[in-house]
mmCIF file of C-alpha atoms and ligand atoms in Angstrom:
data_model
loop_
_atom_site.group_PDB
_atom_site.id
_atom_site.type_symbol
_atom_site.label_atom_id
_atom_site.label_comp_id
_atom_site.label_asym_id
_atom_site.label_seq_id
_atom_site.Cartn_x
_atom_site.Cartn_y
_atom_site.Cartn_z
ATOM 1 C CA MET A 20 -0.123 0.320 0.007
ATOM 2 C CA GLU A 21 1.281 3.266 -0.878
ATOM 3 C CA ILE A 22 1.503 6.065 2.021
ATOM 4 C CA ASN A 23 1.030 9.419 1.308
ATOM 5 C CA LYS A 24 -0.476 10.866 4.732
ATOM 6 C CA ILE A 25 0.034 9.833 8.035
ATOM 7 C CA ALA A 26 -1.864 11.121 11.198
ATOM 8 C CA VAL A 27 0.125 11.212 14.416
ATOM 9 C CA ILE A 28 -2.240 11.517 17.540
ATOM 10 C CA GLY A 29 -0.743 13.678 20.657
ATOM 11 C CA ALA A 30 2.072 15.551 20.372
ATOM 12 C CA GLY A 31 4.227 14.842 23.192
ATOM 13 C CA ALA A 32 7.842 13.821 23.279
ATOM 14 C CA MET A 33 7.163 11.097 20.906
ATOM 15 C CA GLY A 34 4.391 12.136 18.830
ATOM 16 C CA SER A 35 6.401 15.567 18.083
ATOM 17 C CA GLY A 36 9.471 13.209 16.712
ATOM 18 C CA ILE A 37 7.384 10.750 14.722
ATOM 19 C CA ALA A 38 5.580 13.662 13.193
ATOM 20 C CA TYR A 39 8.761 15.842 12.632
ATOM 21 C CA TRP A 40 10.597 12.695 11.295
ATOM 22 C CA SER A 41 7.724 11.344 8.969
ATOM 23 C CA SER A 42 8.064 14.869 7.338
ATOM 24 C CA PHE A 43 11.718 14.843 7.478
ATOM 25 C CA ASN A 44 11.384 11.816 5.087
ATOM 26 C CA GLY A 45 9.232 13.434 2.812
ATOM 27 C CA PHE A 46 5.522 12.000 4.143
ATOM 28 C CA ASN A 47 2.741 14.610 4.375
ATOM 29 C CA VAL A 48 1.720 14.522 8.282
ATOM 30 C CA SER A 49 -1.436 15.984 10.480
ATOM 31 C CA VAL A 50 -0.712 15.714 14.027
ATOM 32 C CA THR A 51 -3.355 16.163 16.628
ATOM 33 C CA GLU A 52 -3.340 16.935 20.333
ATOM 34 C CA GLN A 53 -6.634 17.638 22.906
ATOM 35 C CA ASN A 54 -6.625 21.684 22.929
ATOM 36 C CA ASP A 55 -5.184 24.548 21.303
ATOM 37 C CA GLU A 56 -2.308 25.190 24.160
ATOM 38 C CA LEU A 57 -0.961 21.412 24.110
ATOM 39 C CA LEU A 58 -1.043 21.907 20.061
ATOM 40 C CA LYS A 59 1.158 24.808 20.540
ATOM 41 C CA ARG A 60 3.293 23.343 22.700
ATOM 42 C CA GLY A 61 3.634 20.238 20.463
ATOM 43 C CA MET A 62 4.074 22.659 17.236
ATOM 44 C CA GLN A 63 6.920 23.993 19.088
ATOM 45 C CA LYS A 64 8.660 20.632 20.144
ATOM 46 C CA ILE A 65 8.449 19.673 16.149
ATOM 47 C CA LYS A 66 10.057 23.210 15.519
ATOM 48 C CA ASP A 67 12.798 22.210 18.214
ATOM 49 C CA ASN A 68 13.751 19.112 16.154
ATOM 50 C CA VAL A 69 13.760 20.787 13.077
ATOM 51 C CA ILE A 70 16.305 23.641 14.567
ATOM 52 C CA THR A 71 18.094 20.461 15.612
ATOM 53 C CA GLY A 72 18.559 18.862 12.399
ATOM 54 C CA VAL A 73 19.549 22.143 10.815
ATOM 55 C CA ASN A 74 22.052 22.660 13.601
ATOM 56 C CA LYS A 75 23.461 19.067 13.283
ATOM 57 C CA GLY A 76 23.894 20.039 9.292
ATOM 58 C CA LYS A 77 21.162 17.520 8.482
ATOM 59 C CA ILE A 78 18.996 19.830 6.940
ATOM 60 C CA THR A 79 19.396 23.242 5.307
ATOM 61 C CA PRO A 80 17.202 26.240 6.581
ATOM 62 C CA LYS A 81 14.914 25.646 3.316
ATOM 63 C CA GLN A 82 14.556 22.151 4.055
ATOM 64 C CA ALA A 83 13.525 23.299 7.215
ATOM 65 C CA GLU A 84 10.799 25.268 6.245
ATOM 66 C CA GLU A 85 9.697 22.552 3.890
ATOM 67 C CA ILE A 86 9.395 19.891 6.560
ATOM 68 C CA MET A 87 7.363 22.378 8.721
ATOM 69 C CA ALA A 88 4.965 23.062 5.771
ATOM 70 C CA LYS A 89 4.339 19.427 5.381
ATOM 71 C CA ILE A 90 2.991 19.414 8.835
ATOM 72 C CA LYS A 91 -0.640 20.227 9.641
ATOM 73 C CA GLY A 92 -1.625 20.887 13.219
ATOM 74 C CA THR A 93 -5.154 20.940 14.770
ATOM 75 C CA VAL A 94 -7.286 19.822 17.429
ATOM 76 C CA ASN A 95 -9.892 18.190 15.664
ATOM 77 C CA LEU A 96 -9.548 14.346 15.346
ATOM 78 C CA ALA A 97 -11.478 13.408 12.926
ATOM 79 C CA GLU A 98 -10.195 16.062 10.604
ATOM 80 C CA ALA A 99 -6.402 14.750 11.169
ATOM 81 C CA VAL A 100 -7.267 11.482 10.041
ATOM 82 C CA LYS A 101 -9.806 11.708 7.481
ATOM 83 C CA ASP A 102 -7.348 11.368 4.700
ATOM 84 C CA ALA A 103 -4.487 9.362 6.478
ATOM 85 C CA ASP A 104 -3.268 6.049 4.748
ATOM 86 C CA ILE A 105 -1.986 5.134 8.604
ATOM 87 C CA VAL A 106 -2.538 6.812 11.675
ATOM 88 C CA ILE A 107 -0.126 6.151 14.744
ATOM 89 C CA GLU A 108 -1.366 7.285 18.234
ATOM 90 C CA ALA A 109 1.595 8.520 20.366
ATOM 91 C CA VAL A 110 -0.896 9.460 23.784
ATOM 92 C CA PHE A 111 0.363 8.610 27.196
ATOM 93 C CA GLU A 112 0.472 5.392 28.525
ATOM 94 C CA ASN A 113 -3.322 4.676 29.771
ATOM 95 C CA MET A 114 -5.238 1.755 28.226
ATOM 96 C CA ASP A 115 -8.841 3.529 28.793
ATOM 97 C CA LEU A 116 -7.419 6.485 26.873
ATOM 98 C CA LYS A 117 -5.707 4.698 23.872
ATOM 99 C CA LYS A 118 -9.038 2.355 23.870
ATOM 100 C CA GLU A 119 -11.294 5.687 23.752
ATOM 101 C CA ILE A 120 -8.990 7.334 20.863
ATOM 102 C CA PHE A 121 -9.030 4.092 18.736
ATOM 103 C CA ARG A 122 -12.771 4.016 19.032
ATOM 104 C CA LYS A 123 -12.779 7.854 17.584
ATOM 105 C CA LEU A 124 -10.146 6.462 15.231
ATOM 106 C CA ASP A 125 -12.093 3.601 13.644
ATOM 107 C CA ALA A 126 -15.076 5.441 13.297
ATOM 108 C CA SER A 127 -13.337 8.737 11.745
ATOM 109 C CA ALA A 128 -10.064 6.999 9.481
ATOM 110 C CA PRO A 129 -10.730 6.009 6.045
ATOM 111 C CA LYS A 130 -11.476 2.382 5.667
ATOM 112 C CA HIS A 131 -8.237 1.677 4.309
ATOM 113 C CA ALA A 132 -5.987 3.004 7.174
ATOM 114 C CA VAL A 133 -3.897 0.975 9.280
ATOM 115 C CA LEU A 134 -4.056 1.812 12.887
ATOM 116 C CA ALA A 135 -0.644 2.035 14.625
ATOM 117 C CA THR A 136 0.112 2.605 18.302
ATOM 118 C CA ASN A 137 3.168 3.489 20.013
ATOM 119 C CA THR A 138 2.484 2.022 23.179
ATOM 120 C CA SER A 139 5.390 1.352 25.465
ATOM 121 C CA ALA A 140 3.938 -2.006 26.757
ATOM 122 C CA LEU A 141 0.409 -2.043 26.593
ATOM 123 C CA GLY A 142 -1.386 -4.860 25.055
ATOM 124 C CA ILE A 143 -2.279 -4.325 21.101
ATOM 125 C CA THR A 144 -5.064 -7.091 21.314
ATOM 126 C CA GLU A 145 -6.641 -5.321 23.910
ATOM 127 C CA ILE A 146 -6.629 -1.529 21.997
ATOM 128 C CA ALA A 147 -7.966 -3.486 19.053
ATOM 129 C CA SER A 148 -10.858 -5.170 20.460
ATOM 130 C CA VAL A 149 -12.096 -1.527 20.499
ATOM 131 C CA THR A 150 -12.268 -1.295 16.913
ATOM 132 C CA LYS A 151 -13.853 -3.070 13.814
ATOM 133 C CA ARG A 152 -10.672 -3.768 12.313
ATOM 134 C CA PRO A 153 -8.583 -5.279 14.778
ATOM 135 C CA GLU A 154 -6.532 -7.057 11.534
ATOM 136 C CA LYS A 155 -5.232 -3.256 10.678
ATOM 137 C CA VAL A 156 -4.450 -2.532 14.425
ATOM 138 C CA VAL A 157 -0.320 -3.074 15.036
ATOM 139 C CA GLY A 158 2.061 -1.908 17.684
ATOM 140 C CA MET A 159 4.965 0.756 15.649
ATOM 141 C CA HIS A 160 7.099 1.439 18.883
ATOM 142 C CA PHE A 161 9.512 4.422 18.598
ATOM 143 C CA PHE A 162 11.998 5.028 20.796
ATOM 144 C CA ASN A 163 13.389 8.197 22.168
ATOM 145 C CA PRO A 164 14.743 10.907 20.514
ATOM 146 C CA VAL A 165 13.065 9.627 17.613
ATOM 147 C CA PRO A 166 15.584 10.847 15.263
ATOM 148 C CA ALA A 167 18.294 9.110 16.918
ATOM 149 C CA MET A 168 17.283 5.847 17.869
ATOM 150 C CA LYS A 169 17.490 3.502 14.917
ATOM 151 C CA LEU A 170 14.858 0.890 15.848
ATOM 152 C CA VAL A 171 10.769 0.333 15.881
ATOM 153 C CA GLU A 172 9.455 -2.676 17.437
ATOM 154 C CA ILE A 173 6.734 -4.121 15.509
ATOM 155 C CA VAL A 174 4.148 -5.896 17.409
ATOM 156 C CA ARG A 175 1.406 -8.192 16.116
ATOM 157 C CA GLY A 176 -1.588 -8.538 18.193
ATOM 158 C CA ASN A 177 -3.704 -11.627 17.672
ATOM 159 C CA LYS A 178 -5.614 -10.411 14.815
ATOM 160 C CA THR A 179 -3.097 -8.223 12.920
ATOM 161 C CA SER A 180 -2.726 -9.611 9.350
ATOM 162 C CA ASP A 181 0.564 -10.187 7.563
ATOM 163 C CA GLU A 182 -0.614 -7.501 5.351
ATOM 164 C CA THR A 183 -0.233 -4.870 7.943
ATOM 165 C CA VAL A 184 2.708 -5.886 9.612
ATOM 166 C CA LYS A 185 4.226 -5.364 6.132
ATOM 167 C CA ILE A 186 2.725 -2.143 5.811
ATOM 168 C CA VAL A 187 4.474 -1.025 8.867
ATOM 169 C CA ASP A 188 7.528 -2.777 8.298
ATOM 170 C CA ASP A 189 7.503 -0.890 4.709
ATOM 171 C CA LEU A 190 6.900 2.528 6.330
ATOM 172 C CA ALA A 191 9.690 1.967 8.756
ATOM 173 C CA HIS A 192 12.251 1.386 6.340
ATOM 174 C CA ALA A 193 10.935 4.175 4.442
ATOM 175 C CA LEU A 194 11.752 6.253 7.652
ATOM 176 C CA LYS A 195 15.294 4.503 7.867
ATOM 177 C CA LYS A 196 14.704 2.673 10.904
ATOM 178 C CA GLU A 197 15.675 -0.868 11.712
ATOM 179 C CA THR A 198 12.894 -3.131 12.720
ATOM 180 C CA VAL A 199 12.059 -6.169 15.150
ATOM 181 C CA THR A 200 8.898 -8.126 15.200
ATOM 182 C CA CYS A 201 7.630 -9.755 18.267
ATOM 183 C CA ARG A 202 4.104 -11.435 19.637
ATOM 184 C CA ASP A 203 1.957 -9.182 21.903
ATOM 185 C CA SER A 204 3.248 -9.247 25.361
ATOM 186 C CA PRO A 205 3.715 -6.940 28.336
ATOM 187 C CA GLY A 206 6.526 -4.369 27.308
ATOM 188 C CA PHE A 207 7.046 -6.305 24.019
ATOM 189 C CA ILE A 208 11.193 -6.980 23.842
ATOM 190 C CA VAL A 209 12.798 -3.497 24.934
ATOM 191 C CA ASN A 210 10.690 -2.309 28.071
ATOM 192 C CA ARG A 211 10.594 -5.874 29.449
ATOM 193 C CA ILE A 212 14.375 -5.846 29.504
ATOM 194 C CA LEU A 213 14.697 -1.890 29.858
ATOM 195 C CA GLY A 214 12.255 -1.739 32.675
ATOM 196 C CA PRO A 215 13.614 -3.993 35.110
ATOM 197 C CA ILE A 216 16.965 -2.552 34.747
ATOM 198 C CA LEU A 217 15.744 1.064 35.206
ATOM 199 C CA ASN A 218 13.940 -0.263 38.258
ATOM 200 C CA GLU A 219 17.221 -1.846 39.763
ATOM 201 C CA ALA A 220 18.721 1.415 39.451
ATOM 202 C CA VAL A 221 16.439 3.162 41.601
ATOM 203 C CA LEU A 222 16.250 0.196 43.896
ATOM 204 C CA LEU A 223 19.747 0.804 44.651
ATOM 205 C CA LEU A 224 19.589 4.562 45.124
ATOM 206 C CA GLN A 225 16.499 4.071 47.143
ATOM 207 C CA GLU A 226 18.652 1.591 49.563
ATOM 208 C CA GLY A 227 21.557 3.951 49.870
ATOM 209 C CA ILE A 228 23.651 1.397 48.265
ATOM 210 C CA ALA A 229 25.288 4.002 46.064
ATOM 211 C CA SER A 230 24.872 7.749 44.689
ATOM 212 C CA ARG A 231 23.032 8.660 41.670
ATOM 213 C CA GLU A 232 26.348 9.430 39.773
ATOM 214 C CA ASP A 233 28.083 6.367 40.673
ATOM 215 C CA ILE A 234 24.869 4.184 39.944
ATOM 216 C CA ASP A 235 25.096 6.162 36.142
ATOM 217 C CA LYS A 236 28.806 6.281 35.943
ATOM 218 C CA ALA A 237 28.808 2.339 36.904
ATOM 219 C CA MET A 238 26.505 1.370 33.809
ATOM 220 C CA THR A 239 28.332 3.946 31.259
ATOM 221 C CA LEU A 240 31.708 2.981 31.943
ATOM 222 C CA GLY A 241 30.975 -0.525 32.851
ATOM 223 C CA THR A 242 28.450 -1.290 30.181
ATOM 224 C CA ASN A 243 29.038 1.226 27.655
ATOM 225 C CA PHE A 244 25.369 2.332 28.092
ATOM 226 C CA PRO A 245 25.282 5.854 26.296
ATOM 227 C CA MET A 246 23.745 7.449 29.116
ATOM 228 C CA GLY A 247 23.391 6.106 32.869
ATOM 229 C CA PRO A 248 19.708 4.234 33.876
ATOM 230 C CA LEU A 249 18.750 6.810 36.298
ATOM 231 C CA ARG A 250 19.425 9.953 33.432
ATOM 232 C CA LEU A 251 17.640 7.637 31.065
ATOM 233 C CA ALA A 252 14.775 7.011 33.459
ATOM 234 C CA ASP A 253 14.612 11.232 33.816
ATOM 235 C CA PHE A 254 14.859 11.169 29.850
ATOM 236 C CA VAL A 255 12.083 8.841 29.124
ATOM 237 C CA GLY A 256 9.666 10.569 31.647
ATOM 238 C CA LEU A 257 9.266 8.995 35.283
ATOM 239 C CA ASP A 258 5.325 8.868 34.839
ATOM 240 C CA VAL A 259 6.132 6.766 31.666
ATOM 241 C CA ALA A 260 8.861 4.542 33.265
ATOM 242 C CA LEU A 261 6.100 3.919 36.042
ATOM 243 C CA GLU A 262 3.633 2.843 33.435
ATOM 244 C CA VAL A 263 5.728 0.265 32.122
ATOM 245 C CA SER A 264 6.724 -0.833 35.206
ATOM 246 C CA ARG A 265 3.147 -1.281 36.387
ATOM 247 C CA THR A 266 2.104 -2.723 33.169
ATOM 248 C CA LEU A 267 4.898 -5.389 33.300
ATOM 249 C CA GLU A 268 4.177 -6.411 36.919
ATOM 250 C CA LYS A 269 0.445 -6.671 36.334
ATOM 251 C CA GLY A 270 1.541 -9.281 33.511
ATOM 252 C CA PHE A 271 4.525 -11.022 35.286
ATOM 253 C CA GLY A 272 3.938 -10.288 38.693
ATOM 254 C CA GLU A 273 5.986 -9.178 41.847
ATOM 255 C CA LYS A 274 9.583 -9.167 40.097
ATOM 256 C CA PHE A 275 8.496 -6.014 37.885
ATOM 257 C CA LYS A 276 7.063 -4.157 41.029
ATOM 258 C CA PRO A 277 7.861 -0.327 40.701
ATOM 259 C CA PRO A 278 10.125 0.904 43.456
ATOM 260 C CA SER A 279 8.586 2.907 46.072
ATOM 261 C CA LEU A 280 10.861 5.961 45.348
ATOM 262 C CA LEU A 281 10.106 5.971 41.582
ATOM 263 C CA VAL A 282 5.921 5.990 42.772
ATOM 264 C CA GLU A 283 7.149 8.729 45.216
ATOM 265 C CA LYS A 284 8.561 10.683 42.931
ATOM 266 C CA VAL A 285 5.737 10.532 40.031
ATOM 267 C CA LYS A 286 3.561 11.606 43.131
ATOM 268 C CA ARG A 287 5.554 14.737 43.775
ATOM 269 C CA GLY A 288 5.442 15.808 40.234
ATOM 270 C CA GLU A 289 9.041 15.029 39.321
ATOM 271 C CA LEU A 290 8.655 13.207 36.381
ATOM 272 C CA GLY A 291 12.784 14.149 34.811
ATOM 273 C CA ILE A 292 13.426 16.454 32.383
ATOM 274 C CA LYS A 293 10.150 17.507 31.653
ATOM 275 C CA THR A 294 9.469 19.083 34.658
ATOM 276 C CA ARG A 295 13.488 19.745 35.742
ATOM 277 C CA LYS A 296 13.354 17.664 38.170
ATOM 278 C CA GLY A 297 13.713 13.673 38.526
ATOM 279 C CA PHE A 298 16.670 11.798 39.939
ATOM 280 C CA TYR A 299 18.776 14.937 38.566
ATOM 281 C CA GLU A 300 17.787 18.690 38.379
ATOM 282 C CA TYR A 301 17.923 20.195 35.008
HETATM 283 N N1 LIG D 3 17.077 15.596 12.728
HETATM 284 C C1 LIG D 3 18.192 15.043 12.326
HETATM 285 N N2 LIG D 3 19.258 14.200 12.511
HETATM 286 C C2 LIG D 3 19.042 14.266 13.852
HETATM 287 C C3 LIG D 3 18.335 15.123 14.615
HETATM 288 C C4 LIG D 3 17.666 15.878 14.089
HETATM 289 N N3 LIG D 3 16.503 16.404 15.081
HETATM 290 N N4 LIG D 3 18.770 14.716 16.359
HETATM 291 C C5 LIG D 3 19.639 13.620 16.044
HETATM 292 N N5 LIG D 3 20.021 13.524 14.796
HETATM 293 C C6 LIG D 3 21.241 12.316 14.579
HETATM 294 C C7 LIG D 3 22.296 13.384 14.387
HETATM 295 O O1 LIG D 3 22.721 13.814 13.741
HETATM 296 C C8 LIG D 3 23.186 12.073 14.552
HETATM 297 O O2 LIG D 3 23.488 11.580 13.217
HETATM 298 P P1 LIG D 3 24.462 10.791 12.618
HETATM 299 O O3 LIG D 3 24.844 9.438 13.591
HETATM 300 O O4 LIG D 3 24.826 10.824 11.093
HETATM 301 O O5 LIG D 3 26.040 11.680 13.305
HETATM 302 C C9 LIG D 3 22.340 10.825 14.817
HETATM 303 O O6 LIG D 3 21.181 11.385 14.827
HETATM 304 C C10 LIG D 3 22.689 10.717 16.775
HETATM 305 O O7 LIG D 3 22.226 12.104 17.114
HETATM 306 P P2 LIG D 3 23.437 12.763 18.567
HETATM 307 O O8 LIG D 3 24.323 12.537 17.672
HETATM 308 O O9 LIG D 3 22.374 13.929 18.970
HETATM 309 O O10 LIG D 3 23.318 11.444 19.382
HETATM 310 P P3 LIG D 3 24.351 11.691 20.680
HETATM 311 O O11 LIG D 3 25.407 10.765 19.831
HETATM 312 O O12 LIG D 3 24.601 12.753 21.126
HETATM 313 O O13 LIG D 3 23.719 10.720 21.797
HETATM 314 C C11 LIG D 3 21.349 9.781 22.721
HETATM 315 C C12 LIG D 3 22.417 11.267 22.563
HETATM 316 C C13 LIG D 3 21.108 9.450 21.292
HETATM 317 C C14 LIG D 3 20.145 10.604 23.415
HETATM 318 C C15 LIG D 3 22.071 8.840 23.469
HETATM 319 O O14 LIG D 3 22.636 9.700 24.376
HETATM 320 C C16 LIG D 3 21.297 7.638 23.829
HETATM 321 O O15 LIG D 3 21.601 6.846 22.888
HETATM 322 N N6 LIG D 3 20.703 7.641 24.646
HETATM 323 C C17 LIG D 3 19.927 6.632 25.336
HETATM 324 C C18 LIG D 3 18.567 6.435 24.571
HETATM 325 C C19 LIG D 3 17.768 5.824 24.677
HETATM 326 O O16 LIG D 3 18.162 4.396 25.232
HETATM 327 N N7 LIG D 3 16.226 5.647 24.640
HETATM 328 C C20 LIG D 3 15.621 4.845 24.611
HETATM 329 C C21 LIG D 3 14.895 5.289 25.993
HETATM 330 S S1 LIG D 3 13.208 4.023 25.841
HETATM 331 C C22 LIG D 3 12.381 4.384 24.861
HETATM 332 O O17 LIG D 3 12.263 5.162 24.327
HETATM 333 C C23 LIG D 3 10.745 3.390 24.692
HETATM 334 C C24 LIG D 3 10.064 3.791 25.408
HETATM 335 O O18 LIG D 3 8.330 2.818 25.088
HETATM 336 C C25 LIG D 3 10.010 4.201 27.045
#
């Protein structure tokens, strides 16, 4: 299937990154948020990505303008998806919210459109169950920061068709990403492994075994992590890390239980870089 238009639902760190990267690679994009204020912030995040692209010498100022011109922002979800060939949902990690969105997408997107979710860990089959096209629902999991991370994880729900998997695999390659494919299971591949790593780093801090700096230094110098796990948790967002951990705990039990320090930090609104305070101050 030829993809001309990509609709992105949600313009947080992931949605804005996906919108930018799709336009960067030549696609027409619509992006939608719940209200004008969030849309304005999302469009600014897209511009920040464009500026980074220029500063890193990846695009010229003229190309930057062309990239922005290909991205249309709207607060009207039905309008955003009405002529889309694929929709990529990137809203907050909450099953009820995702189901509500997928009901709306199913009602408003063209019949041929694939409905993909960028969920970090939630069940694709369950999200697909609220639509009349479960064979066209699939996980398309990008990584943060989208322009720099080379992987897209493709997750098959119980009813996802081979054709749908091929469409998103082709799209991921058109977006210059590598892909892996897996069955629907909490946390898929990456977050099932990464979730416990982040949790153990938080537990080391919580138990007073080492300082935040030494935990991160140990993993960057001892295992060549590009950034330490506590800094990475701040980067991903502690609210997202907590939701991933909760989904893993629900699926696999006690060993994935989120550490109390992570729960407390989220309760206090210390969510990492986006709130300027997490395990570090920004
Ligand atoms: N436009 C175009 N290209 C861009 C760009 C942009 N806006 N931003 C970056 N790039 C390009 C750069 O030019 C560079 O290209 P090159 O390889 O050809 O030189 C490439 O992307 C890498 O970018 P940087 O040079 O900025 O990358 P750094 O080497 O400085 O590393 C980092 C920064 C990528 C953030 C690195 O520290 C890192 O990998 N950290 C770990 C990140 C991580 O693990 N993310 C996954 C989190 S888990 C997740 O997201 C899943 C979720 O479900 C929780």
